[in-house]
mmCIF file of C-alpha atoms and ligand atoms in Angstrom:
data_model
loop_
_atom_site.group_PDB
_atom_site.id
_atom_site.type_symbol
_atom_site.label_atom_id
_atom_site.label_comp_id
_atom_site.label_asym_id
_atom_site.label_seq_id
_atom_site.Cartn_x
_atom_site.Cartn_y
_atom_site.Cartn_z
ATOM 1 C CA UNK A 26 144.311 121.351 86.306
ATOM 2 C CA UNK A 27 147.165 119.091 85.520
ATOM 3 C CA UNK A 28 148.077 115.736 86.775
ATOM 4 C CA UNK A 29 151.252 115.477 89.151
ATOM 5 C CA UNK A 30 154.431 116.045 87.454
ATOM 6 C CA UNK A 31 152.985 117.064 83.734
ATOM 7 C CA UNK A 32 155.210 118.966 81.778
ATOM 8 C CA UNK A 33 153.885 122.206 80.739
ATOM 9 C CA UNK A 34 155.559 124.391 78.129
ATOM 10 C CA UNK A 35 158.633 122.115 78.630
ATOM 11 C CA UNK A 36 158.778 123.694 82.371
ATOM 12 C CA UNK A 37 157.606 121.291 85.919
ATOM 13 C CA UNK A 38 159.063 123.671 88.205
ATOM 14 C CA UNK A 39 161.328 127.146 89.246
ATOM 15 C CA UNK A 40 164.554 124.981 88.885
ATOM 16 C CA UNK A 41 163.663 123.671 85.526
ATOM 17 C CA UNK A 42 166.218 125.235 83.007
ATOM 18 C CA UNK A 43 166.042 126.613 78.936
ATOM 19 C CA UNK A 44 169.132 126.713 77.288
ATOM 20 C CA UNK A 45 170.841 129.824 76.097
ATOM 21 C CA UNK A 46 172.231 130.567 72.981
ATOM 22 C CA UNK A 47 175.298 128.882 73.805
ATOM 23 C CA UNK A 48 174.569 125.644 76.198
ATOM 24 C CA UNK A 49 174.393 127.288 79.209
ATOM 25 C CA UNK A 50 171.473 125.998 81.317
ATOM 26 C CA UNK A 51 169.254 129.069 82.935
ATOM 27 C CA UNK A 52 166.495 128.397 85.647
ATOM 28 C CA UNK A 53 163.063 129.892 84.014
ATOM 29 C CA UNK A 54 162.267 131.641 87.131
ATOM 30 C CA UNK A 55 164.397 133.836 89.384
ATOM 31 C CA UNK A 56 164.094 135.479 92.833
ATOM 32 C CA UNK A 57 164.607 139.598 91.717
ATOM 33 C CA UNK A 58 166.096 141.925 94.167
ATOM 34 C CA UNK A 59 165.569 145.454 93.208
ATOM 35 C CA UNK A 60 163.702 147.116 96.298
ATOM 36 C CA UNK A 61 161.338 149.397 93.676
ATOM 37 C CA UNK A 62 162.393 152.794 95.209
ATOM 38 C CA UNK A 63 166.290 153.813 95.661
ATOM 39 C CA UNK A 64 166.375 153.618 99.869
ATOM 40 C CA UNK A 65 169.642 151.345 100.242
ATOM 41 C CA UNK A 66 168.157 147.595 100.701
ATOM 42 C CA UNK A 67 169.036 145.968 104.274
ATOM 43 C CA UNK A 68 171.767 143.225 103.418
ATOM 44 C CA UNK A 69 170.541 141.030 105.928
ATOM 45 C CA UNK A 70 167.232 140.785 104.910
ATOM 46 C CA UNK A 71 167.924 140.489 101.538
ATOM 47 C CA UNK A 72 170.262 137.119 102.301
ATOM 48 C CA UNK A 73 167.534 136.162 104.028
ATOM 49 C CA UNK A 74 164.862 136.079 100.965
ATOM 50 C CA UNK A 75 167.975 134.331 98.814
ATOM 51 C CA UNK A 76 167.849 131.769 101.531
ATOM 52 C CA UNK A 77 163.973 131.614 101.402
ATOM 53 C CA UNK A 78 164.221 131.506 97.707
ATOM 54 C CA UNK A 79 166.761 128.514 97.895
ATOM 55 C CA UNK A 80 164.311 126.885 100.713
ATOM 56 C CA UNK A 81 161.315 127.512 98.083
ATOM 57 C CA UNK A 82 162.682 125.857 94.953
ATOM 58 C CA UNK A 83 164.715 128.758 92.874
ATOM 59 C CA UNK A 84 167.785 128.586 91.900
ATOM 60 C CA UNK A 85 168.073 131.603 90.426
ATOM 61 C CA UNK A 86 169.093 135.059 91.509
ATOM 62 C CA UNK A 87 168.627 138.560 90.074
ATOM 63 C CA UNK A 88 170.790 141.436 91.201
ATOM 64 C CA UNK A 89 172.784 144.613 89.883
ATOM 65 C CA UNK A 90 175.004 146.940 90.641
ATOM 66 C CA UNK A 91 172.706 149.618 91.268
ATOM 67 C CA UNK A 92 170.447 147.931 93.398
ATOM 68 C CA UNK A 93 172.948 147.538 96.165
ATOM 69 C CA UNK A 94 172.166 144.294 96.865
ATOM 70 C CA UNK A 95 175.054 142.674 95.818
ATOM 71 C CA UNK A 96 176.355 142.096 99.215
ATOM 72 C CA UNK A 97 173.064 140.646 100.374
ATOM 73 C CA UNK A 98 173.064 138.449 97.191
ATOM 74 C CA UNK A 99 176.548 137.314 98.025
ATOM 75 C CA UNK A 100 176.154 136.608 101.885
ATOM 76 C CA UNK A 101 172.759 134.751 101.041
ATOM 77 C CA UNK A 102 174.580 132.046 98.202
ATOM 78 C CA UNK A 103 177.119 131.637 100.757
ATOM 79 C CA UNK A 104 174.630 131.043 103.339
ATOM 80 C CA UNK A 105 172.042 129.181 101.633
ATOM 81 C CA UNK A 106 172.951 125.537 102.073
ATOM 82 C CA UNK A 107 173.237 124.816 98.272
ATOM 83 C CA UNK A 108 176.400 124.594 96.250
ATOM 84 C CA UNK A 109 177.512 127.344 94.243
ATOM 85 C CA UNK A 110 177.410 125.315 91.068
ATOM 86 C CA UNK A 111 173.500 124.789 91.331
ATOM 87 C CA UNK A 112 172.716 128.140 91.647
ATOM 88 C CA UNK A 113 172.307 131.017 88.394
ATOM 89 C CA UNK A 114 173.565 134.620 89.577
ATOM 90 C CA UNK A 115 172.975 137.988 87.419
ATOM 91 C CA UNK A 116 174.123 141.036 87.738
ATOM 92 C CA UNK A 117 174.452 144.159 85.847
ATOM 93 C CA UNK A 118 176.937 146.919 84.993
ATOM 94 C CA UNK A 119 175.187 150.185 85.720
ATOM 95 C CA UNK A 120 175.116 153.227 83.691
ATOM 96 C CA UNK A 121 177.942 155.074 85.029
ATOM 97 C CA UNK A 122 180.889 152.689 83.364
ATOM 98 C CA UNK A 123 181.543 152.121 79.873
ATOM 99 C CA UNK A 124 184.702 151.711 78.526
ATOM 100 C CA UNK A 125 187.087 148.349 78.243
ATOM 101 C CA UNK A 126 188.972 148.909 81.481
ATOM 102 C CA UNK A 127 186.198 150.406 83.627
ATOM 103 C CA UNK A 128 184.064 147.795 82.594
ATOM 104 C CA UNK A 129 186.348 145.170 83.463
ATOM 105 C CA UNK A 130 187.378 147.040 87.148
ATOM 106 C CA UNK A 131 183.280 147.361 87.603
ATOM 107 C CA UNK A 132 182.916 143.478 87.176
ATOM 108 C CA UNK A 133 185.679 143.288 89.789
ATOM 109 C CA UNK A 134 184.304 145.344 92.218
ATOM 110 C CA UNK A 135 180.535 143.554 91.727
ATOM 111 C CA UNK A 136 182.550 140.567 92.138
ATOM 112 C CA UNK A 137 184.183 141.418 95.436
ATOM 113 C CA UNK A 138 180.421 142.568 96.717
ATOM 114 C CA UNK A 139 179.290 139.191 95.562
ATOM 115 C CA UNK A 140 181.844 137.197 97.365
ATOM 116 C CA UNK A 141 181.649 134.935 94.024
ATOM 117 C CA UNK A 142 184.682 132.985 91.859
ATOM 118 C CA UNK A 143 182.736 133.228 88.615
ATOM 119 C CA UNK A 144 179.743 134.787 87.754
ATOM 120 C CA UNK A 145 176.773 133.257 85.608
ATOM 121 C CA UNK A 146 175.204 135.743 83.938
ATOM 122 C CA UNK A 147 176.559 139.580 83.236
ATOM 123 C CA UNK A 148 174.472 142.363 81.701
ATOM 124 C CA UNK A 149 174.727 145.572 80.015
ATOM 125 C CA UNK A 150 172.020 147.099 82.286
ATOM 126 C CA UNK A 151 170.527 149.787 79.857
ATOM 127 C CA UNK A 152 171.870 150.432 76.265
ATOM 128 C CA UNK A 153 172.043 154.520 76.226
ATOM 129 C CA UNK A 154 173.396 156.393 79.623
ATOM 130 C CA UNK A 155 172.611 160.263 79.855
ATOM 131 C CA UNK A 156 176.252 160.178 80.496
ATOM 132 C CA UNK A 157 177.414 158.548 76.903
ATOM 133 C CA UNK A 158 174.802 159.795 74.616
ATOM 134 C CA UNK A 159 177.123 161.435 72.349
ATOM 135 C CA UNK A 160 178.965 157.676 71.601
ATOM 136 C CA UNK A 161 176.231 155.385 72.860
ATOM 137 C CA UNK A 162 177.116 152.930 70.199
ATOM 138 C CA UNK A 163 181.490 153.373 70.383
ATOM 139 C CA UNK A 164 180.892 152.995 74.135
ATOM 140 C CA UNK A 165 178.586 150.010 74.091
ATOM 141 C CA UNK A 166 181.137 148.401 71.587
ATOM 142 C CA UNK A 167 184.385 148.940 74.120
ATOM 143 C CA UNK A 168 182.491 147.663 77.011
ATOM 144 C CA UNK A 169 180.903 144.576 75.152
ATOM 145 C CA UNK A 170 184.390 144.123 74.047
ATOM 146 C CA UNK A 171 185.124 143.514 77.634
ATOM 147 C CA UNK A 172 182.354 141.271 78.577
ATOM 148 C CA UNK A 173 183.553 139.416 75.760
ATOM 149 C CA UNK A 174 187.130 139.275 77.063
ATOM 150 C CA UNK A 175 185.697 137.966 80.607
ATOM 151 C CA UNK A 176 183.266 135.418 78.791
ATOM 152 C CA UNK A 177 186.447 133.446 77.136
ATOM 153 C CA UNK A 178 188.305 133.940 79.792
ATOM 154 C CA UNK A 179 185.944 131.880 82.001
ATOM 155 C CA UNK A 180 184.465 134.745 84.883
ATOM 156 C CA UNK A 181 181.447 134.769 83.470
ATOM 157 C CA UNK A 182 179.565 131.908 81.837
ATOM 158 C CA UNK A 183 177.106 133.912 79.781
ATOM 159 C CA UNK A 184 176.738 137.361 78.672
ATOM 160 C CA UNK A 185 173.688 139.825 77.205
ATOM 161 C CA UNK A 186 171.735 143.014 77.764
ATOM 162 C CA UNK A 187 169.009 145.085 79.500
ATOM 163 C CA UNK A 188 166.269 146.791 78.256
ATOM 164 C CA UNK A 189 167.926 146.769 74.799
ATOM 165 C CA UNK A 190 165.678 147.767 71.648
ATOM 166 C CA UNK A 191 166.499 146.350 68.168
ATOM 167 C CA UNK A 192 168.449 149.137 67.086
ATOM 168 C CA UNK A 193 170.624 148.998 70.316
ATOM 169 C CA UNK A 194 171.230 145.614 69.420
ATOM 170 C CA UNK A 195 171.873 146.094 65.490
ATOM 171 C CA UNK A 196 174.530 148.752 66.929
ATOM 172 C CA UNK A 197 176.095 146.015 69.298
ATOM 173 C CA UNK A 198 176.391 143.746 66.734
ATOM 174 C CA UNK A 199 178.625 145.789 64.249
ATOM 175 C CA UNK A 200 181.520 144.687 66.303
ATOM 176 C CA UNK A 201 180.501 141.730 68.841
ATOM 177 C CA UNK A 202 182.067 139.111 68.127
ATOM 178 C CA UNK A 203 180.097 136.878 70.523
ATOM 179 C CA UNK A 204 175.828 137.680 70.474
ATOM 180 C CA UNK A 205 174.071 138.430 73.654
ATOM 181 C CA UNK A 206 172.481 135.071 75.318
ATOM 182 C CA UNK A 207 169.870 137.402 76.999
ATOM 183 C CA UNK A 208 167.970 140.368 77.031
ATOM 184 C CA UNK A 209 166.280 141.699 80.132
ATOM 185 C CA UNK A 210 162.998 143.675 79.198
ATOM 186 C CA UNK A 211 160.356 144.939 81.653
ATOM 187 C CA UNK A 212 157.601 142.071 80.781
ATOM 188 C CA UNK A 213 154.391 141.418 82.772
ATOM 189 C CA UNK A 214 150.973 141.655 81.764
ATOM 190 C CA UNK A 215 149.811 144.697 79.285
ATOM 191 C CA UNK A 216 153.182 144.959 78.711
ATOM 192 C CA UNK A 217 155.240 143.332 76.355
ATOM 193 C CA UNK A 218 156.385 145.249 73.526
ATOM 194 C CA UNK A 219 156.303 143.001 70.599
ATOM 195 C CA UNK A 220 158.561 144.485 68.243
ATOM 196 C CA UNK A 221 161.450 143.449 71.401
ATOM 197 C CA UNK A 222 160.295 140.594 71.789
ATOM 198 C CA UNK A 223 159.551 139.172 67.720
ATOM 199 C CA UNK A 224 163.215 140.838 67.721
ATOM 200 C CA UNK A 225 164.976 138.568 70.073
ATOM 201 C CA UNK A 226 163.566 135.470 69.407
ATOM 202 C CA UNK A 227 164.289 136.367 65.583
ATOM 203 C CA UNK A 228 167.787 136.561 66.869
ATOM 204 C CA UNK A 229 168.042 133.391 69.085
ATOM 205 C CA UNK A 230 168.247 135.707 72.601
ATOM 206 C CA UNK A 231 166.601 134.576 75.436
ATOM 207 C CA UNK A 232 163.788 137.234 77.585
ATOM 208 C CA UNK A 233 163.795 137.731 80.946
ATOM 209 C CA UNK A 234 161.021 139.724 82.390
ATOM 210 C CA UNK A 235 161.800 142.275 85.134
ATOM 211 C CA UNK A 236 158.644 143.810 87.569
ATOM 212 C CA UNK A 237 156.806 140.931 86.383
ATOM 213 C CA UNK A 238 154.537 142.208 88.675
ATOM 214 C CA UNK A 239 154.478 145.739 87.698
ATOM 215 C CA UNK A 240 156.192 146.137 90.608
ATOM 216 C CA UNK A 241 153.171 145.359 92.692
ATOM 217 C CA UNK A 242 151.323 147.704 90.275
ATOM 218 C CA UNK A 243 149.070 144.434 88.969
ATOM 219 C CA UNK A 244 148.234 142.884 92.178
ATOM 220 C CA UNK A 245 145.214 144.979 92.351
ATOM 221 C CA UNK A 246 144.144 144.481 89.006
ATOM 222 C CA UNK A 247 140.371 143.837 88.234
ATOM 223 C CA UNK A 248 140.505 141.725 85.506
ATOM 224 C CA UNK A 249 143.624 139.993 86.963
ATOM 225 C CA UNK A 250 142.111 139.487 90.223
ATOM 226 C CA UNK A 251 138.868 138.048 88.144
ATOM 227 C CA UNK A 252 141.627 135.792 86.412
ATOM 228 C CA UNK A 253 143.035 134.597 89.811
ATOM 229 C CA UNK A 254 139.822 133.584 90.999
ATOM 230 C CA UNK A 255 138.466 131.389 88.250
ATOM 231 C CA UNK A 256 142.284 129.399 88.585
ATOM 232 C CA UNK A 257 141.973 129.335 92.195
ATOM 233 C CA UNK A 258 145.601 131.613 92.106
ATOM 234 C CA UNK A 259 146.649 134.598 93.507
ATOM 235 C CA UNK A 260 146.917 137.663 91.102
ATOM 236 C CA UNK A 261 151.005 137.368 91.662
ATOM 237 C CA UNK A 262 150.756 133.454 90.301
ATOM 238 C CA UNK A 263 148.600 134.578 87.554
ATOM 239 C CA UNK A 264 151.275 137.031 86.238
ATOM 240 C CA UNK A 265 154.094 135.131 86.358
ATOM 241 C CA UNK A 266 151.979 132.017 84.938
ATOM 242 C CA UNK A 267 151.460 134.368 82.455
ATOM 243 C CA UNK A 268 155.275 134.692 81.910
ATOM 244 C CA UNK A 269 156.335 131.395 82.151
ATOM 245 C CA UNK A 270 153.753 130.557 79.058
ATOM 246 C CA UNK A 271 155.527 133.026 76.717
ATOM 247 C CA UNK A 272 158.597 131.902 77.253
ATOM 248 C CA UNK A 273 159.712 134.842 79.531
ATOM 249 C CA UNK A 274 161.567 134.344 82.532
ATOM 250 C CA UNK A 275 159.954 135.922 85.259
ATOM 251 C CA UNK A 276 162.434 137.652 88.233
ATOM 252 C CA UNK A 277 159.637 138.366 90.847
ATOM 253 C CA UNK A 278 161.044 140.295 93.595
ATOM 254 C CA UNK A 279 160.068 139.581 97.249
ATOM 255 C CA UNK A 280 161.745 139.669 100.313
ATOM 256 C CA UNK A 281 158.562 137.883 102.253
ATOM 257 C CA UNK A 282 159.403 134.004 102.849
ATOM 258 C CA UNK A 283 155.441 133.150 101.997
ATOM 259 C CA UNK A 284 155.244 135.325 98.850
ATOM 260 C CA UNK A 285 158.114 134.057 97.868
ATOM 261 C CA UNK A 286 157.200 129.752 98.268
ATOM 262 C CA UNK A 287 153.921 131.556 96.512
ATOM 263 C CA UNK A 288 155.637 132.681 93.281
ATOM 264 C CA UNK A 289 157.579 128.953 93.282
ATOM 265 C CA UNK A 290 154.013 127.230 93.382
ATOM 266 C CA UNK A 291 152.709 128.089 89.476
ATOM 267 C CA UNK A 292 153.375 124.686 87.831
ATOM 268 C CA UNK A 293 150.289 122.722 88.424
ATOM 269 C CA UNK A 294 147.921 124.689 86.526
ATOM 270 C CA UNK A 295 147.466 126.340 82.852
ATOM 271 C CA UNK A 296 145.844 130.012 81.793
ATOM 272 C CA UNK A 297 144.052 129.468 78.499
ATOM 273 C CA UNK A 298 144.891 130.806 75.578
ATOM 274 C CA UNK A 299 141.711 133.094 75.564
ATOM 275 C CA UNK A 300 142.883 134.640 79.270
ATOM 276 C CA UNK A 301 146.355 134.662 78.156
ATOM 277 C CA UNK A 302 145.348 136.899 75.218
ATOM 278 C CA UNK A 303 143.229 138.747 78.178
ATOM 279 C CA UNK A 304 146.022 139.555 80.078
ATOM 280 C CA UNK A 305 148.282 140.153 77.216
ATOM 281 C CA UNK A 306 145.936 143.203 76.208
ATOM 282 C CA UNK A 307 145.501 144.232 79.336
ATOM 283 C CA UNK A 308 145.312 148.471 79.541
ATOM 284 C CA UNK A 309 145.760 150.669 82.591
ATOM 285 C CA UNK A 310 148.973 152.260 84.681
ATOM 286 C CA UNK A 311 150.695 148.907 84.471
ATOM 287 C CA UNK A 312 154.061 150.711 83.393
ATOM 288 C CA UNK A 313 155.516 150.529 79.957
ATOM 289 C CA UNK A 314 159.126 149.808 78.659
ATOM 290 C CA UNK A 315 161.189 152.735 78.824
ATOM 291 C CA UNK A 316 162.736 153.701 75.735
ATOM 292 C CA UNK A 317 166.005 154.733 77.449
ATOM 293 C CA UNK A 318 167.165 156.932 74.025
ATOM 294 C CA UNK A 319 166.067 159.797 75.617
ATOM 295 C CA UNK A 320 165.609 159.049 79.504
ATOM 296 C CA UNK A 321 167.660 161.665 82.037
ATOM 297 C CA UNK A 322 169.563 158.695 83.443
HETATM 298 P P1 LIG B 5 157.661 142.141 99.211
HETATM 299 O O1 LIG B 5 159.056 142.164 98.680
HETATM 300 O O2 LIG B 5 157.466 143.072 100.354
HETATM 301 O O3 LIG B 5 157.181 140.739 99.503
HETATM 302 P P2 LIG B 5 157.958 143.084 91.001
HETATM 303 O O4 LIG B 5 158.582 141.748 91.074
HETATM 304 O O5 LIG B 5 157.021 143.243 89.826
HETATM 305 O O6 LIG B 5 158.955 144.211 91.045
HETATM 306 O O7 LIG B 5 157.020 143.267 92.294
HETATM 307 C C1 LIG B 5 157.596 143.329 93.579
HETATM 308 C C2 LIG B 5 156.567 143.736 94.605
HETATM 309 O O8 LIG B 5 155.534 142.767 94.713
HETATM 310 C C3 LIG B 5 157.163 143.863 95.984
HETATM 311 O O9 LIG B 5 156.535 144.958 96.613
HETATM 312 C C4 LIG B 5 156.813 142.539 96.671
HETATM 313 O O10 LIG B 5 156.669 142.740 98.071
HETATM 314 C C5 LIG B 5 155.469 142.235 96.041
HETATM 315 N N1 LIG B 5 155.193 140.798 95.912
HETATM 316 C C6 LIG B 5 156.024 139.835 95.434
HETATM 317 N N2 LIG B 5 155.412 138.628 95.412
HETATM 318 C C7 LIG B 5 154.154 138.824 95.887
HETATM 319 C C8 LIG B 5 153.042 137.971 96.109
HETATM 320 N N3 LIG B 5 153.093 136.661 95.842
HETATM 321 N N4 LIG B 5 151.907 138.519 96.638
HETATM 322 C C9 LIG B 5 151.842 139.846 96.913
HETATM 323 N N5 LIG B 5 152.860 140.698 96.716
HETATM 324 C C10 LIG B 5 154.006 140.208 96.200
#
């Protein structure tokens, strides 16, 4: 156990902040907001776990395009007591745009969902749509080209990618003139694929980690639920302790107000490096990192 207000891995709590590639401060853990299954989300309850989230600590939201919880992200910011300049909002341009112009009209219309003057985080959601596979790589470079454009013009304070392997990212950076701050991978335990992740920190990008509870997959884990009892945790603070030790940033989604003060509460104790190692190995149907090069979507 550590003593009240010991720094651990250079992180006290969900509001404490690494620094991206460019000075941008980024909370190290945020409230995610993807339901798991495609049903449309209910905007009011999703507000409501942004306002939870606030009440609990983060400062940090997750959202995208294809969720549809944009509107529920926006009316919970507005809603939330807490100025707009403490908070960290993501979202994502889906797979159906690429292109300069459509780009720059999709980040418009996310922006009118969102109800929000500037955004602080944009991402290419996934690096290779069914839709573009022919020009992955020219489209990727025309819509980068945009996120650029909105970067320097001040809409957006920091820029990256989604589920991007090293190769997607190689092919980005042919023409970017500004690198990607961030790349969001699907991290939890048994599953981080280390050639993305030696990759990115090679390359000075930052990891966030979405499911980092294998979407509720890992919850019912033997050896994690072993884990959570020798800490005195529940399974879901075990994982994203987990996360928070390598340096991942952790987007737990929950729209339950006690869940969600649970997931802020993971600061006052340590996994050892033997469990970590555990849990990093861990086997089973945790899910796995889709490789989206030849994915139907
Ligand atoms: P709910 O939103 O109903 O609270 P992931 O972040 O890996 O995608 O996992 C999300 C799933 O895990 C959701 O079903 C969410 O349920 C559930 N969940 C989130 N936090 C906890 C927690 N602390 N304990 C149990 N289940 C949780």
């Amino acid at each position: 156990m550590l003593r009240e207000g010991e720094k651990v891995f250079g992180m006290i709590n969900v509001s404490d902040c690494y620094t991206l590639s460019n000075g941008v401060k980024i909370p190290c853990v945020g409230l995610g907001t993807w339901k798991g299954d495609w049903q449309t989300p209910d905007t009011g309850e999703v507000a409501r776990a942004v306002c939870a989230a606030v009440e609990a600590g983060f400062r940090h939201i997750d959202t995208a395009s294809c969720y549809l919880t944009e509107e529920g992200v926006g009316l919970g910011v507005k809603e939330c007591g807490i100025n707009r300049s403490e908070l960290f909002v993501t979202t994502k341009l889906w797979n159906d745009v690429r292109g300069y112009r459509e780009t720059i009209d999709a980040f418009h219309a996310s922006m009118k969902k969102l109800g929000l003057k500037y955004l602080d985080l944009y991402l290419i959601h996934w690096p290779n749509p069914a839709a573009f596979r022919d020009h992955w790589q020219e489209y990727n470079a025309e819509t980068w080209r945009a996120f650029e454009d909105l970067y320097k013009a001040g809409d957006i304070r920091a820029i990256g990618v989604s589920n991007f392997y090293p190769h997607h990212l190689d092919a980005l950076m042919k023409t970017a003139q500004v690198a990607p701050m961030v790349n969001q991978i699907r991290l939890h335990p048994g599953c981080a694929t280390d050639e993305i992740v030696q990759d990115c920190r090679r390359r000075g990008i930052l990891l966030e980690g979405y499911s980092p509870l294998g979407t509720g997959n890992l919850l019912q884990n033997p050896e994690i639920l072993r884990i959570a009892e020798k800490y005195g945790k529940s399974a879901a603070q075990i994982c994203l302790r987990w996360s928070v030790q390598r340096e991942f940033i952790p987007l737990p989604k929950s729209v339950t107000p006690q869940r969600i003060q649970q997931n802020a509460a993971i600061f006052d104790f340590e996994i050892s490096e033997q469990d970590m190692e555990i849990l990093t190995n861990l086997q089973g149907e945790l899910g796995t990192q889709i490789n989206q090069d030849n994915a139907n979507f």
